[in-house]
Coordinates of C-alpha atoms and ligand atoms in Angstrom, one line a residue:
Chain C
M76 CA -0.1 -0.6 0.1
Q77 CA 1.3 3.5 -1.2
H78 CA 1.7 5.5 2.3
Y79 CA -0.1 8.4 1.8
S80 CA 1.8 11.9 3.5
G81 CA 2.6 15.5 3.1
F82 CA 5.7 14.4 1.3
G83 CA 4.0 11.9 -1.1
L84 CA 1.8 15.1 -2.2
V85 CA 4.8 17.1 -3.3
K86 CA 6.2 14.2 -5.2
H87 CA 3.0 13.0 -7.1
A88 CA 2.4 17.3 -7.7
L89 CA 5.9 16.8 -9.5
T90 CA 4.6 14.2 -12.0
Y91 CA 0.8 16.1 -12.0
H92 CA -0.7 13.5 -9.6
E93 CA -0.9 11.1 -12.5
N94 CA 1.1 8.7 -11.0
W95 CA -1.0 7.6 -7.9
Q96 CA -1.7 4.0 -6.9
R97 CA -5.3 3.0 -7.3
A98 CA -7.0 2.9 -3.9
W99 CA -7.7 -1.0 -3.9
R100 CA -8.0 -3.8 -6.3
N101 CA -10.5 -5.4 -8.4
P102 CA -10.2 -8.7 -8.1
T103 CA -12.1 -11.6 -9.4
P104 CA -14.2 -13.4 -6.9
K105 CA -12.3 -16.8 -5.6
K106 CA -14.4 -19.5 -5.1
K107 CA -14.4 -19.8 -1.0
Y108 CA -13.7 -17.3 1.4
D109 CA -13.4 -17.6 5.1
V110 CA -15.7 -15.0 5.8
I111 CA -18.1 -13.3 3.3
V112 CA -19.2 -9.8 4.1
V113 CA -22.1 -8.7 2.2
G114 CA -22.8 -4.7 2.1
G115 CA -19.8 -2.9 1.0
G116 CA -20.9 -0.1 3.6
G117 CA -18.6 1.7 6.3
H118 CA -19.8 -0.8 9.1
G119 CA -18.9 -3.7 6.5
L120 CA -15.6 -2.5 5.2
A121 CA -14.7 -1.5 9.4
T122 CA -15.5 -5.1 9.8
A123 CA -13.4 -6.5 7.2
Y124 CA -10.4 -4.1 8.0
Y125 CA -10.5 -5.2 12.0
L126 CA -10.9 -8.9 10.6
A127 CA -7.8 -8.6 8.5
K128 CA -5.8 -6.8 11.1
E129 CA -7.0 -7.7 14.5
H130 CA -7.8 -11.5 14.3
G131 CA -5.4 -12.3 10.8
I132 CA -8.3 -13.3 9.0
T133 CA -7.2 -11.9 5.3
N134 CA -9.2 -14.5 2.9
V135 CA -12.1 -12.0 3.5
A136 CA -14.8 -10.5 0.9
V137 CA -16.7 -7.7 1.1
V138 CA -19.5 -8.6 -1.5
E139 CA -21.7 -5.1 -2.3
K140 CA -24.2 -5.0 -5.2
G141 CA -23.4 -1.3 -5.6
W142 CA -20.3 0.6 -5.9
L143 CA -18.7 0.9 -1.9
G144 CA -20.1 3.0 0.9
G145 CA -23.1 4.0 -1.7
G146 CA -26.1 3.0 0.9
N147 CA -26.5 5.3 4.1
T148 CA -23.0 5.5 4.6
A149 CA -22.8 8.3 1.7
R150 CA -26.2 9.5 2.6
N151 CA -25.8 10.7 6.2
T152 CA -25.1 13.7 8.1
T153 CA -22.3 12.5 9.4
I154 CA -23.0 13.4 13.2
V155 CA -20.9 11.4 15.9
R156 CA -21.2 11.7 19.5
S157 CA -21.3 8.8 22.3
N158 CA -23.3 10.9 24.8
Y159 CA -26.6 7.7 24.7
L160 CA -28.8 7.2 28.1
W161 CA -27.9 3.0 28.9
D162 CA -25.0 1.5 29.6
E163 CA -24.9 -0.9 26.9
A164 CA -25.2 1.9 24.4
A165 CA -23.1 4.4 25.8
W166 CA -20.4 1.9 26.0
L167 CA -20.6 0.7 22.5
Y168 CA -21.0 4.2 20.9
E169 CA -17.9 5.2 23.6
H170 CA -15.9 2.4 22.2
A171 CA -16.4 3.9 18.4
M172 CA -15.4 7.3 19.5
K173 CA -12.2 6.5 20.8
L174 CA -11.6 4.6 17.5
W175 CA -13.0 7.3 16.1
E176 CA -10.3 10.0 17.9
G177 CA -7.3 7.6 16.3
L178 CA -8.9 6.8 13.0
S179 CA -6.9 8.7 10.4
Q180 CA -3.9 8.1 11.8
D181 CA -4.4 4.4 12.2
L182 CA -6.0 4.3 8.5
N183 CA -3.2 6.6 7.5
Y184 CA -6.6 8.4 5.5
N185 CA -7.8 11.5 6.2
V186 CA -11.6 11.0 8.0
M187 CA -11.7 14.5 8.9
Y188 CA -13.4 13.8 12.1
S189 CA -13.8 17.1 13.5
Q190 CA -14.5 17.7 17.2
R191 CA -16.6 20.8 17.1
G192 CA -18.8 19.4 19.9
V193 CA -22.6 18.3 19.4
M194 CA -25.6 20.4 21.4
N195 CA -29.2 18.7 22.3
L196 CA -31.3 21.1 22.6
G197 CA -34.4 21.0 24.9
H198 CA -37.2 23.2 24.9
T199 CA -39.2 22.1 27.8
L200 CA -38.8 20.7 31.3
Q201 CA -39.2 17.3 30.8
D202 CA -36.6 17.7 27.9
M203 CA -34.3 19.7 30.8
R204 CA -35.4 16.7 33.1
D205 CA -33.8 14.2 30.3
I206 CA -31.0 16.4 29.3
H207 CA -29.8 16.6 32.9
R208 CA -29.8 12.8 33.9
R209 CA -28.4 11.4 30.2
V210 CA -25.3 14.0 31.3
N211 CA -25.1 12.8 34.4
A212 CA -25.4 9.0 33.1
N213 CA -22.6 10.0 30.6
R214 CA -20.4 11.4 33.0
L215 CA -20.9 7.9 34.9
N216 CA -19.6 6.2 32.1
G217 CA -16.5 8.6 31.9
I218 CA -18.2 10.0 28.7
D219 CA -17.7 13.5 28.6
G220 CA -20.7 16.1 28.9
E221 CA -22.5 19.7 30.2
V222 CA -25.5 20.8 30.7
L223 CA -25.6 24.8 29.2
D224 CA -28.0 27.3 30.2
I225 CA -29.4 29.6 27.6
K226 CA -26.6 31.8 27.7
Q227 CA -23.8 29.5 27.4
I228 CA -25.7 28.3 24.5
Q229 CA -25.6 31.8 22.8
E230 CA -22.0 32.7 23.6
I231 CA -21.4 28.7 21.4
V232 CA -24.3 29.6 18.9
P233 CA -24.7 33.7 18.8
I234 CA -26.9 33.0 15.6
M235 CA -29.6 30.9 16.9
D236 CA -32.9 32.8 18.1
C237 CA -32.5 31.7 21.9
S238 CA -35.6 34.7 22.7
K239 CA -38.5 34.0 24.8
H240 CA -40.0 34.9 21.3
T241 CA -40.0 31.4 19.3
R242 CA -42.9 28.8 19.5
Y243 CA -40.6 26.2 21.7
P244 CA -38.5 28.8 22.9
I245 CA -35.1 27.0 23.7
M246 CA -34.3 26.2 27.8
G247 CA -31.3 24.1 27.7
A248 CA -29.0 22.0 25.8
S249 CA -26.8 19.0 26.6
W250 CA -23.2 19.4 25.3
Q251 CA -21.0 16.9 24.6
P252 CA -17.3 18.4 23.1
R253 CA -15.5 15.2 21.9
G254 CA -18.5 15.1 19.5
G255 CA -18.4 16.3 15.9
V256 CA -18.6 15.3 12.2
A257 CA -16.5 13.0 9.8
R258 CA -16.0 12.6 6.1
H259 CA -18.7 10.2 5.2
D260 CA -16.9 8.8 2.2
A261 CA -13.7 8.8 3.4
V262 CA -14.6 6.4 6.3
A263 CA -15.7 3.8 3.2
W264 CA -12.6 4.6 1.2
G265 CA -10.2 4.9 3.9
F266 CA -11.4 1.2 5.6
A267 CA -12.0 -0.3 1.7
R268 CA -8.3 0.8 1.4
G269 CA -6.9 -0.2 4.4
A270 CA -8.5 -4.0 4.6
D271 CA -7.5 -4.3 0.9
A272 CA -3.9 -3.4 2.0
L273 CA -4.0 -6.5 4.2
G274 CA -5.3 -8.7 1.5
V275 CA -9.3 -8.6 1.2
D276 CA -11.5 -8.0 -1.6
M277 CA -13.6 -5.4 -2.7
L278 CA -16.4 -7.6 -4.4
Q279 CA -17.9 -4.3 -6.5
Q280 CA -21.2 -4.6 -8.5
T281 CA -21.7 -7.9 -6.9
E282 CA -25.5 -8.7 -5.6
V283 CA -26.0 -11.4 -3.3
T284 CA -29.4 -13.2 -4.1
G285 CA -29.8 -15.8 -2.0
I286 CA -28.1 -17.5 1.0
R287 CA -27.2 -20.8 0.6
K288 CA -27.5 -23.6 3.4
S289 CA -26.9 -27.0 4.6
G290 CA -29.8 -27.8 7.3
N291 CA -29.5 -25.0 9.4
K292 CA -25.5 -24.1 8.6
V293 CA -24.3 -21.5 6.1
L294 CA -22.4 -22.3 3.0
G295 CA -22.1 -19.1 1.7
V296 CA -23.9 -16.7 -0.8
E297 CA -25.7 -16.8 -4.3
T298 CA -25.2 -13.7 -6.3
T299 CA -25.4 -11.9 -10.0
R300 CA -21.8 -13.6 -10.4
G301 CA -22.2 -17.0 -8.8
F302 CA -21.7 -18.8 -6.0
I303 CA -19.3 -17.7 -3.8
A304 CA -18.7 -20.3 -0.3
A305 CA -17.2 -19.4 3.4
D306 CA -18.3 -20.8 6.6
T307 CA -19.0 -17.6 8.3
V308 CA -20.8 -15.3 6.5
G309 CA -22.0 -11.3 8.1
V310 CA -24.6 -8.7 6.9
V311 CA -24.1 -5.8 6.7
T312 CA -26.8 -4.3 4.3
A313 CA -28.5 -1.3 6.8
G314 CA -32.0 -0.9 4.9
N315 CA -31.9 -4.6 2.9
S316 CA -31.4 -6.3 5.6
G317 CA -35.4 -7.6 5.9
V318 CA -35.0 -8.9 2.8
L319 CA -31.6 -10.2 3.2
A320 CA -33.1 -12.0 6.5
K321 CA -36.0 -13.1 4.3
M322 CA -33.4 -15.1 1.8
A323 CA -32.6 -16.9 5.0
G324 CA -35.8 -18.0 5.9
F325 CA -36.7 -15.5 8.8
Q326 CA -37.7 -12.2 10.1
L327 CA -36.8 -9.7 11.8
P328 CA -37.8 -6.8 14.4
I329 CA -36.7 -4.1 12.0
E330 CA -39.0 -2.1 9.4
S331 CA -36.9 0.0 6.5
H332 CA -37.7 4.0 6.6
P333 CA -36.8 6.6 4.2
L334 CA -34.6 8.9 5.4
Q335 CA -34.2 12.1 3.6
A336 CA -31.3 14.5 4.3
L337 CA -30.2 18.1 2.5
V338 CA -27.5 20.7 1.6
S339 CA -27.6 24.2 1.6
E340 CA -25.2 26.5 -1.1
P341 CA -21.8 26.7 -0.1
M342 CA -21.8 29.7 2.6
K343 CA -19.1 31.7 5.0
P344 CA -18.5 30.1 7.9
I345 CA -21.1 30.7 10.1
L346 CA -21.7 27.8 12.1
D347 CA -18.8 25.7 14.1
T348 CA -20.7 23.4 15.4
V349 CA -23.5 20.6 15.7
V350 CA -27.0 21.9 16.8
M351 CA -29.9 18.9 17.3
S352 CA -32.9 19.2 18.8
N353 CA -35.4 16.8 18.9
K354 CA -38.7 18.8 20.0
V355 CA -39.2 20.7 17.3
H356 CA -37.1 18.0 15.2
G357 CA -34.1 19.2 13.1
Y358 CA -30.3 19.1 12.9
V359 CA -28.0 21.0 11.5
S360 CA -24.0 21.5 10.8
Q361 CA -22.0 23.5 8.9
S362 CA -19.1 21.1 6.1
D363 CA -15.8 22.3 5.6
K364 CA -16.8 23.5 2.3
G365 CA -19.2 25.5 3.7
D366 CA -22.3 24.3 2.5
L367 CA -25.9 23.2 5.9
V368 CA -26.1 19.9 6.4
I369 CA -29.3 19.1 7.2
G370 CA -31.7 16.5 8.5
A371 CA -34.7 15.3 10.5
G372 CA -36.7 12.3 11.5
I373 CA -37.5 9.1 9.2
D374 CA -40.9 9.0 6.7
G375 CA -43.3 7.3 8.2
Y376 CA -44.2 4.8 5.7
N377 CA -42.5 1.6 5.0
G378 CA -40.3 2.3 1.6
Y379 CA -37.1 1.2 0.3
G380 CA -36.8 3.4 -3.0
Q381 CA -34.3 5.8 -1.3
R382 CA -36.7 8.8 -1.2
G383 CA -39.7 10.1 1.2
S384 CA -42.2 13.1 0.9
Y385 CA -41.7 16.4 0.5
S386 CA -43.8 17.2 3.6
T387 CA -41.2 15.5 5.8
I388 CA -38.4 18.7 4.5
E389 CA -41.2 21.0 4.8
H390 CA -40.8 20.2 8.3
T391 CA -37.3 20.0 8.8
L392 CA -36.9 23.4 7.4
Q393 CA -39.8 25.1 9.5
A394 CA -37.7 23.9 12.4
I395 CA -34.4 25.1 11.0
V396 CA -36.1 28.6 10.2
E397 CA -37.1 28.8 13.3
L398 CA -34.3 28.0 15.4
F399 CA -31.5 29.9 13.0
P400 CA -34.3 33.2 11.2
M401 CA -31.2 33.7 9.2
F402 CA -31.4 31.0 7.4
S403 CA -34.8 31.7 5.7
R404 CA -33.0 33.5 2.8
V405 CA -30.3 30.6 1.8
R406 CA -30.9 28.4 -1.3
M407 CA -30.9 24.7 -1.0
N408 CA -28.9 23.3 -3.2
R409 CA -29.1 19.7 -3.1
Q410 CA -31.7 17.0 -0.9
W411 CA -31.9 12.8 -1.5
G412 CA -33.4 10.1 0.9
G413 CA -31.5 6.9 2.0
I414 CA -32.9 3.7 3.9
V415 CA -32.9 2.6 6.8
D416 CA -33.5 -0.4 9.5
T417 CA -35.4 0.8 12.3
C418 CA -35.3 -1.6 15.4
P419 CA -38.1 -0.7 17.9
D420 CA -35.8 0.1 21.0
A421 CA -33.4 2.3 18.5
C422 CA -31.0 -0.3 19.4
P423 CA -28.9 -1.5 16.3
I424 CA -28.8 -5.7 16.1
I425 CA -25.6 -7.3 16.2
S426 CA -26.5 -10.9 16.4
A427 CA -26.3 -14.3 15.6
T428 CA -29.2 -15.8 13.7
P429 CA -31.1 -19.2 13.9
V430 CA -28.6 -20.1 10.5
G431 CA -25.5 -21.7 11.4
G432 CA -22.5 -19.1 10.7
L433 CA -24.8 -16.3 9.4
F434 CA -24.8 -12.9 11.4
F435 CA -26.4 -10.3 11.3
N436 CA -25.1 -6.6 12.2
C437 CA -28.0 -4.4 11.4
G438 CA -31.4 -1.7 12.5
W439 CA -28.6 0.8 13.2
G440 CA -31.7 3.1 11.7
T441 CA -31.0 6.9 11.8
G442 CA -27.8 6.9 14.0
G443 CA -24.7 4.3 13.1
F444 CA -22.7 6.2 11.3
K445 CA -21.2 7.6 14.7
A446 CA -20.9 3.7 15.3
T447 CA -19.0 3.1 12.0
P448 CA -15.5 2.3 13.8
G449 CA -16.8 0.1 16.6
S450 CA -19.5 -1.3 15.1
G451 CA -17.0 -3.2 13.0
N452 CA -14.6 -3.7 15.5
V453 CA -16.8 -5.8 17.5
F454 CA -18.2 -7.5 14.7
A455 CA -15.2 -8.4 13.3
A456 CA -15.0 -9.9 16.7
T457 CA -18.1 -11.8 16.9
L458 CA -17.6 -13.5 13.6
A459 CA -13.9 -14.6 14.5
A460 CA -15.1 -16.0 17.7
G461 CA -18.0 -17.4 16.6
K462 CA -19.9 -15.5 19.5
P463 CA -20.0 -12.2 20.5
H464 CA -18.1 -9.5 21.4
P465 CA -18.7 -8.8 25.0
L466 CA -19.9 -5.1 24.0
A467 CA -22.4 -6.6 21.2
A468 CA -23.8 -9.5 23.7
P469 CA -26.8 -7.1 24.8
F470 CA -27.8 -6.4 21.3
S471 CA -28.1 -9.5 20.6
I472 CA -31.4 -10.3 18.6
D473 CA -32.9 -12.5 21.5
R474 CA -33.8 -9.3 23.1
F475 CA -37.0 -9.2 21.4
I476 CA -38.5 -12.6 22.7
S477 CA -36.6 -12.0 26.0
G478 CA -38.0 -8.5 26.2
K479 CA -34.5 -7.0 27.5
L480 CA -34.8 -4.0 25.5
I481 CA -32.1 -1.4 25.5
D482 CA -34.6 1.6 25.0
E483 CA -32.5 4.4 23.6
H484 CA -35.5 6.2 22.2
G485 CA -36.0 10.1 23.0
A486 CA -32.9 8.8 26.0
A487 CA -30.6 9.4 23.8
G488 CA -31.9 13.5 23.4
V489 CA -32.6 12.9 19.2
A490 CA -32.2 9.8 16.9
H491 CA -29.3 10.7 15.1
Chain Q
M54 CA -46.8 14.2 -2.0
L55 CA -49.0 10.6 -1.9
H56 CA -52.6 11.2 -3.0
I57 CA -54.7 8.7 -0.7
Y58 CA -58.2 7.1 -0.9
C59 CA -60.0 7.4 2.3
P60 CA -62.2 4.2 2.2
H61 CA -64.2 6.0 4.8
C62 CA -64.1 9.5 3.0
A63 CA -64.7 8.1 0.3
E64 CA -62.2 11.0 -1.0
Y65 CA -58.6 11.1 -2.4
R66 CA -56.6 13.3 0.3
E67 CA -53.2 14.6 0.4
E68 CA -50.4 12.7 2.4
E69 CA -50.4 15.5 5.4
E70 CA -53.4 14.3 6.4
F71 CA -52.9 10.3 7.5
R72 CA -50.2 8.9 9.5
P73 CA -48.3 5.6 8.4
K74 CA -49.3 3.2 11.3
G75 CA -47.2 -0.1 9.9
E76 CA -47.8 -3.6 8.8
A77 CA -51.3 -4.5 8.6
H78 CA -53.1 -8.1 9.6
I79 CA -51.2 -8.8 12.6
A80 CA -53.2 -10.8 14.3
R81 CA -52.7 -10.1 18.8
P82 CA -52.1 -13.8 20.7
V83 CA -56.0 -15.1 20.7
A84 CA -55.5 -16.6 24.7
P85 CA -52.8 -13.9 25.2
E86 CA -51.9 -14.6 29.2
A87 CA -51.0 -18.6 27.4
A88 CA -48.7 -16.5 24.5
S89 CA -45.5 -17.9 25.1
D90 CA -42.2 -15.1 24.8
E91 CA -41.8 -16.0 21.8
E92 CA -45.5 -15.3 20.0
W93 CA -45.5 -12.0 22.6
G94 CA -41.8 -11.3 20.8
T95 CA -42.9 -12.1 17.5
Y96 CA -46.6 -10.2 17.7
L97 CA -44.7 -6.8 19.7
F98 CA -41.6 -6.4 16.9
F99 CA -41.1 -9.0 14.4
R100 CA -42.3 -7.6 10.4
K101 CA -42.3 -8.8 7.5
N102 CA -40.9 -5.1 6.1
P103 CA -41.2 -6.7 2.7
R104 CA -39.5 -4.6 -0.4
G105 CA -42.2 -4.7 -2.8
L106 CA -46.1 -5.3 -1.7
H107 CA -47.0 -3.9 1.8
H108 CA -50.2 -4.1 3.3
E109 CA -50.3 -1.6 6.0
L110 CA -52.6 0.5 8.0
W111 CA -53.4 3.9 7.4
Y112 CA -55.0 6.5 10.1
H113 CA -56.8 9.6 8.8
A114 CA -55.5 12.0 11.0
A115 CA -56.3 15.3 10.0
G116 CA -59.4 13.6 8.4
C117 CA -62.2 11.1 9.6
R118 CA -60.2 10.1 12.3
K119 CA -60.4 6.3 10.9
F120 CA -58.1 3.4 10.1
F121 CA -58.1 1.8 7.1
N122 CA -55.9 -0.4 5.1
A123 CA -53.2 0.1 2.1
T124 CA -51.6 -2.1 -0.3
R125 CA -48.9 -0.4 -1.4
D126 CA -45.3 -1.0 -2.9
T127 CA -42.6 -0.2 -1.0
V128 CA -40.1 0.9 -4.1
S129 CA -42.2 2.4 -5.9
Y130 CA -44.7 4.0 -3.2
Q131 CA -47.3 3.6 -5.1
I132 CA -51.0 2.5 -3.9
L133 CA -52.4 0.3 -5.2
E134 CA -56.1 0.4 -3.2
T135 CA -57.5 1.3 0.0
Y136 CA -59.5 -0.9 1.8
K137 CA -61.4 -1.2 4.7
V138 CA -60.6 -2.6 8.6
G139 CA -61.5 -6.2 8.5
Q140 CA -61.5 -6.5 4.8
K141 CA -59.1 -8.7 2.4
P142 CA -56.4 -6.9 -0.2
S143 CA -57.6 -7.7 -3.3
V144 CA -54.1 -7.2 -4.5
V145 CA -51.0 -9.8 -3.6
A146 CA -47.7 -10.4 -4.1
G147 CA -47.1 -12.4 -6.7
Q148 CA -49.4 -11.1 -9.0
S149 CA -49.1 -9.4 -11.9
S150 CA -48.4 -5.9 -10.5
N151 CA -45.7 -7.2 -8.8
K152 CA -43.6 -7.9 -11.4
G153 CA -40.2 -5.5 -11.1
A154 CA -41.4 -4.8 -7.2
A155 CA -39.7 -7.8 -5.8
K156 CA -36.1 -7.1 -6.7
Ligands
FAD596 C1 -30.1 11.1 5.4 C2 -29.4 9.9 6.9 C3 -28.9 11.0 8.0 C4 -28.2 10.1 8.8 N1 -27.4 10.9 9.5 C5 -26.8 10.0 10.3 C6 -26.1 10.7 11.4 O1 -25.7 12.1 11.3 N2 -24.9 10.6 12.5 C7 -25.0 8.7 12.3 O2 -24.7 8.5 13.4 N3 -26.0 8.2 11.6 C8 -26.8 8.6 11.0 N4 -27.3 8.0 9.7 C9 -27.6 6.7 9.4 C10 -26.0 5.8 9.1 O3 -26.0 6.5 7.9 C11 -26.3 4.5 8.9 O4 -26.7 3.7 10.6 C12 -24.9 4.0 8.4 O5 -24.1 4.2 7.3 C13 -24.9 2.4 8.3 O6 -24.2 1.7 7.4 P1 -24.2 0.3 7.3 O7 -22.1 0.4 7.1 O8 -24.6 0.1 7.7 O9 -24.8 0.7 6.0 P2 -25.2 0.8 4.2 O10 -23.7 2.2 3.9 O11 -26.1 1.5 3.8 O12 -24.4 -0.3 3.7 C14 -25.7 -1.3 3.2 C15 -24.8 -1.8 1.9 O13 -25.6 -2.9 1.5 C16 -25.3 -2.6 0.2 N5 -26.6 -3.9 -0.4 C17 -27.1 -3.7 0.4 N6 -28.2 -4.9 0.1 C18 -27.5 -6.0 -1.2 C19 -27.0 -7.2 -1.3 N7 -28.4 -8.0 -1.9 N8 -26.1 -7.9 -1.6 C20 -25.1 -6.9 -1.7 N9 -24.8 -5.6 -1.0 C21 -25.5 -5.6 -1.1 C22 -26.5 -1.7 0.4 O14 -25.8 -1.6 -1.7 C23 -24.5 -0.4 0.8 O15 -23.7 0.0 0.6 C24 -28.2 9.1 8.5 C25 -28.6 7.8 7.6 C26 -29.7 8.4 6.4 C27 -29.8 8.2 5.7
ZN597 ZN1 -61.0 9.9 6.2

């Protein structure tokens, strides 16, 4: 693997940047792998990377129906934080946060993780009680968090309307300084390049169309490029997880919904943190390019169409304009949707399945980008050992039978 | 914007008047106190979530405030029929209208 550095940049400038090595190969599928990862989003690629790096399992393929990172990974608004309420969730997301903090170095790829802080606004007394409870819980778990009053909020975000004249006046906020945003594409590409260098095959334009089993044991996957065998298969297909589960013959406690986002025309720097509000339901940050990155909640109906309804966008922008009246004249440039896999308790499923050797990592719903390195890390350990990593164990699919849910709905401030 | 025909109002109305309520025709365990954890869990949480035809509940929230069912394609979002609760869908997966939707 060609090492990236400032010196390399200068060196390649001399040859007009025409001699950069490709970031990963485009191999033909082998007949058999030790592990197949279905889904080349951030989570699948991170899984493959850590399988190779931490467990020495390099005979691995990532099977992706489109192009790497073209699913929710490329469509999300990249908010990263770890201030979840319940221990199980907090530990998992904080595990990811620690990996984020060293990720660019580890991958030798700039994922542009910018710890600009994440603010969750409270607009009612109950919001504020929840915020206090959550921040206290975070601190007990060693996760940074503060409760801000209006004066402190206004110092951090002077352009926000913190007056009493709004429909839902802001009463306070939680604040996680270590939270922030990252460059989504770079995360996918960095993991892909790192995994490829360790020997993992990236099989793009290869759709899994069936799961071959013998009795109750997985044998491999049927794909548009033929059958590929493996004793261990990890499915990481986000919004399409229900489709893959159906191929394997079971159902998941998951429903797929459109989730939309939009970006504005680029502007001069105006907002240097992430502001989220669950109550009026909108969130916004400004990318390094200068565009406002805006999102909100899912479209309520089930959908696989990677688009949603305009009314949802309208509600989002109403909230944003209420918070930031000066944004009312900003023009929006692009709008899109991804398909998110929502779970009843707003927590992921990282789990064995009724089929031996077949594991699922899904249900991240509207908020899995922040978990990308942690999710891949614990899922790789789970695939390597054939049993759950300790941080993944509480996220077994069995919790929907036993009732031991990890209810992060509402508890986690906002769902992203 | 979806244009939805409410079988109670017998009229097409705009999507914003409605709330989707998820999969339809989910039967509650007949003897709740005798149901196993597995039956309860399945009833409460596990869903078909199909890529293609979906029979689902809708609520006419800002209209007659009644529930009804719809058959909708979850890829094109096209609504193929709406019908009252208690009735059976007339469009079901595997019929010709489902072509291409299963992918
Ligand atoms: C608009 C939007 C905003 C969001 N905002 C945030 C946010 O601010 N913060 C946050 O933490 N999270 C956010 N999320 C959620 C986050 O994007 C996801 O949870 C996360 O990216 C999921 O990563 P993944 O790798 O599991 O899925 P994906 O990136 O979707 O990857 C799954 C891959 O599987 C492939 N696949 C599917 N079916 C098959 C098949 N049959 N064969 C082969 N391959 C297949 C797909 O092509 C896809 O590339 C947002 C999501 C959306 C849509
Ligand atoms: Zn009606």
